[in-house]
PDB file of C-alpha atoms in Angstrom:
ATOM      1  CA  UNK A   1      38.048  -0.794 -23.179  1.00  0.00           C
ATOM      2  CA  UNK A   2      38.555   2.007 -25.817  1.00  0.00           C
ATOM      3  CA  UNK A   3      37.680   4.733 -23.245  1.00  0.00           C
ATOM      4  CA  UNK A   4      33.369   4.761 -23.051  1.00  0.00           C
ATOM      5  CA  UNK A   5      32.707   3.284 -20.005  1.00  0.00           C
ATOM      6  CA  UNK A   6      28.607   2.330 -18.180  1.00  0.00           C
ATOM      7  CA  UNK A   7      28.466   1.665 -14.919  1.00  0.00           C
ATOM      8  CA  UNK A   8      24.649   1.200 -12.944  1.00  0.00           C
ATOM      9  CA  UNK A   9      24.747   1.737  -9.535  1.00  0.00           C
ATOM     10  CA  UNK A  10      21.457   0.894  -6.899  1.00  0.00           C
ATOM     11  CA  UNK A  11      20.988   3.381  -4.811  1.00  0.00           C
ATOM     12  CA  UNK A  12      19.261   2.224  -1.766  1.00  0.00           C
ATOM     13  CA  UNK A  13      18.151   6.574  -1.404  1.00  0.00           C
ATOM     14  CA  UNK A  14      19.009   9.885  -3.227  1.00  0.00           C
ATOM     15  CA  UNK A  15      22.538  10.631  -2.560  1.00  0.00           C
ATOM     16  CA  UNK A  16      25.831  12.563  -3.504  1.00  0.00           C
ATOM     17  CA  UNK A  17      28.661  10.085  -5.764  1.00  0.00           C
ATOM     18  CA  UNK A  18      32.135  10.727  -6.572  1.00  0.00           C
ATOM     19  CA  UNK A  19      33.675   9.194  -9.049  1.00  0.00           C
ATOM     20  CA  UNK A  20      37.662   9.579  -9.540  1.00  0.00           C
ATOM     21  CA  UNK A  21      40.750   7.999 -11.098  1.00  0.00           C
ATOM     22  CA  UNK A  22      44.152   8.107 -11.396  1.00  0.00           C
ATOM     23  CA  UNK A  23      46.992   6.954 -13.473  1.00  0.00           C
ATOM     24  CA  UNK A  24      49.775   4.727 -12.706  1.00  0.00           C
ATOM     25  CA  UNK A  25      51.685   7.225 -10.809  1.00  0.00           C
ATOM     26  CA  UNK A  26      48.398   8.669  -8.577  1.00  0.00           C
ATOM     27  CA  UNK A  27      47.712  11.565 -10.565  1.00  0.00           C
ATOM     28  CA  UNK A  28      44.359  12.112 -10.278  1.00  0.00           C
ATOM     29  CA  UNK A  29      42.883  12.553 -14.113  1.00  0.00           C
ATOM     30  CA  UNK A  30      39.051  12.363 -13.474  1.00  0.00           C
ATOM     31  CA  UNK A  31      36.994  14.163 -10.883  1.00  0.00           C
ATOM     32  CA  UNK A  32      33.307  13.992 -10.924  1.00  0.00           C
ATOM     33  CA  UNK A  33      30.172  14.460  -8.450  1.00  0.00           C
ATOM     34  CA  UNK A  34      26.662  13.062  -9.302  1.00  0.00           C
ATOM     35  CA  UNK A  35      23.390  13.235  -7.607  1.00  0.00           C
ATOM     36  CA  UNK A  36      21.638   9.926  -7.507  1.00  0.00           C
ATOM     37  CA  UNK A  37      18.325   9.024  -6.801  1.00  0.00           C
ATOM     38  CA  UNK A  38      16.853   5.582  -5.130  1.00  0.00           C
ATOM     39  CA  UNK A  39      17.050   3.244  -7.392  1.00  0.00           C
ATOM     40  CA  UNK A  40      18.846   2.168 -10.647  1.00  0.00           C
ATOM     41  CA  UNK A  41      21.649   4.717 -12.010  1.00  0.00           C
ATOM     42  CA  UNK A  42      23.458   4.243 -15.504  1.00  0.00           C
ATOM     43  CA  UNK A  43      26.511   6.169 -15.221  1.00  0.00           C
ATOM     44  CA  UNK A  44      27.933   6.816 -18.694  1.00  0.00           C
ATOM     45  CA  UNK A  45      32.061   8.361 -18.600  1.00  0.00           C
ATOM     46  CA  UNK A  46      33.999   9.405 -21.638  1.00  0.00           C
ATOM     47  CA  UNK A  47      37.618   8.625 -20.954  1.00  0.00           C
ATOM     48  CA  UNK A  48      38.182   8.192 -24.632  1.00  0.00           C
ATOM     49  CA  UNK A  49      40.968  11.203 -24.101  1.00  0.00           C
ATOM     50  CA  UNK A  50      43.078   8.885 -21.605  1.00  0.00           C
ATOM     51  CA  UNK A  51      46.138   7.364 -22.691  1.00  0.00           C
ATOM     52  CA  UNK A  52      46.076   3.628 -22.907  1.00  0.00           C
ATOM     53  CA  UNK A  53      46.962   1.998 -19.494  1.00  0.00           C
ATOM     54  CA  UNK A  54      45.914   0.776 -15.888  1.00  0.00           C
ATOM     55  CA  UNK A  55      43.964   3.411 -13.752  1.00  0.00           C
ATOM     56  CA  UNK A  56      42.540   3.055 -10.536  1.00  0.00           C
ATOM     57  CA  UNK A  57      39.089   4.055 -10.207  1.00  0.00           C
ATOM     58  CA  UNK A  58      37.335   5.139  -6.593  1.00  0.00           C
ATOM     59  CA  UNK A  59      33.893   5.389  -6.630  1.00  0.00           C
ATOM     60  CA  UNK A  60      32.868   7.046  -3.174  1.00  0.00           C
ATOM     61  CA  UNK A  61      29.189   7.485  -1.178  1.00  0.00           C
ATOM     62  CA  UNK A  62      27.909   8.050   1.886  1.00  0.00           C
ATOM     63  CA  UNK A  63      28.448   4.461   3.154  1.00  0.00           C
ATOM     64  CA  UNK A  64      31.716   4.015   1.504  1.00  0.00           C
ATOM     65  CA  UNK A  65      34.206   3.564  -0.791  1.00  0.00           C
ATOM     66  CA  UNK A  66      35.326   1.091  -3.739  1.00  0.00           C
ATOM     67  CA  UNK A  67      38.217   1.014  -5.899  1.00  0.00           C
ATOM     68  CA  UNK A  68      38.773  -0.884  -9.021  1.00  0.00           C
ATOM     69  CA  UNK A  69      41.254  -1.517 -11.279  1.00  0.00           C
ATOM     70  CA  UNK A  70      40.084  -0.039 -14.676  1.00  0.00           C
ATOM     71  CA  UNK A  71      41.911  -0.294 -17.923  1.00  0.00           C
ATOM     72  CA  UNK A  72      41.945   1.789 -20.818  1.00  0.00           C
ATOM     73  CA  UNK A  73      42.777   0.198 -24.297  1.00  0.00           C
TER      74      UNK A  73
END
């Protein structure tokens, strides 16, 4: 990806998301808190300032947390 990213999220009720990632060596690089509401959520991120590469992405809620691999072209 060239660094515009959409994610949608379902929200099963209105909550709190953070959204971070971090380079290869576990700097963190993006830091970001969203309200969401119940429902569908499109989640648009400009990362188009990143340097190409392999980041890890944590996307964090009340119930939990996910990480993914994302990479940056």
């Amino acid at each position: 990806n060239s660094g515009n990213f959409r994610l949608e999220y379902v929200s099963t009720a209105s909550q709190k998301i953070t959204m971070q990632l971090y380079d290869a060596i576990g700097k963190l690089v993006y830091n970001e808190t969203r309200e969401m509401h119940h429902g569908a959520n499109l989640i648009e991120m400009d990362l188009q300032n990143l340097r190409k590469g392999v980041y890890t992405f944590t996307f964090s809620t009340s119930t939990g947390i996910r990480t993914e691999k994302l990479v940056v072209q």
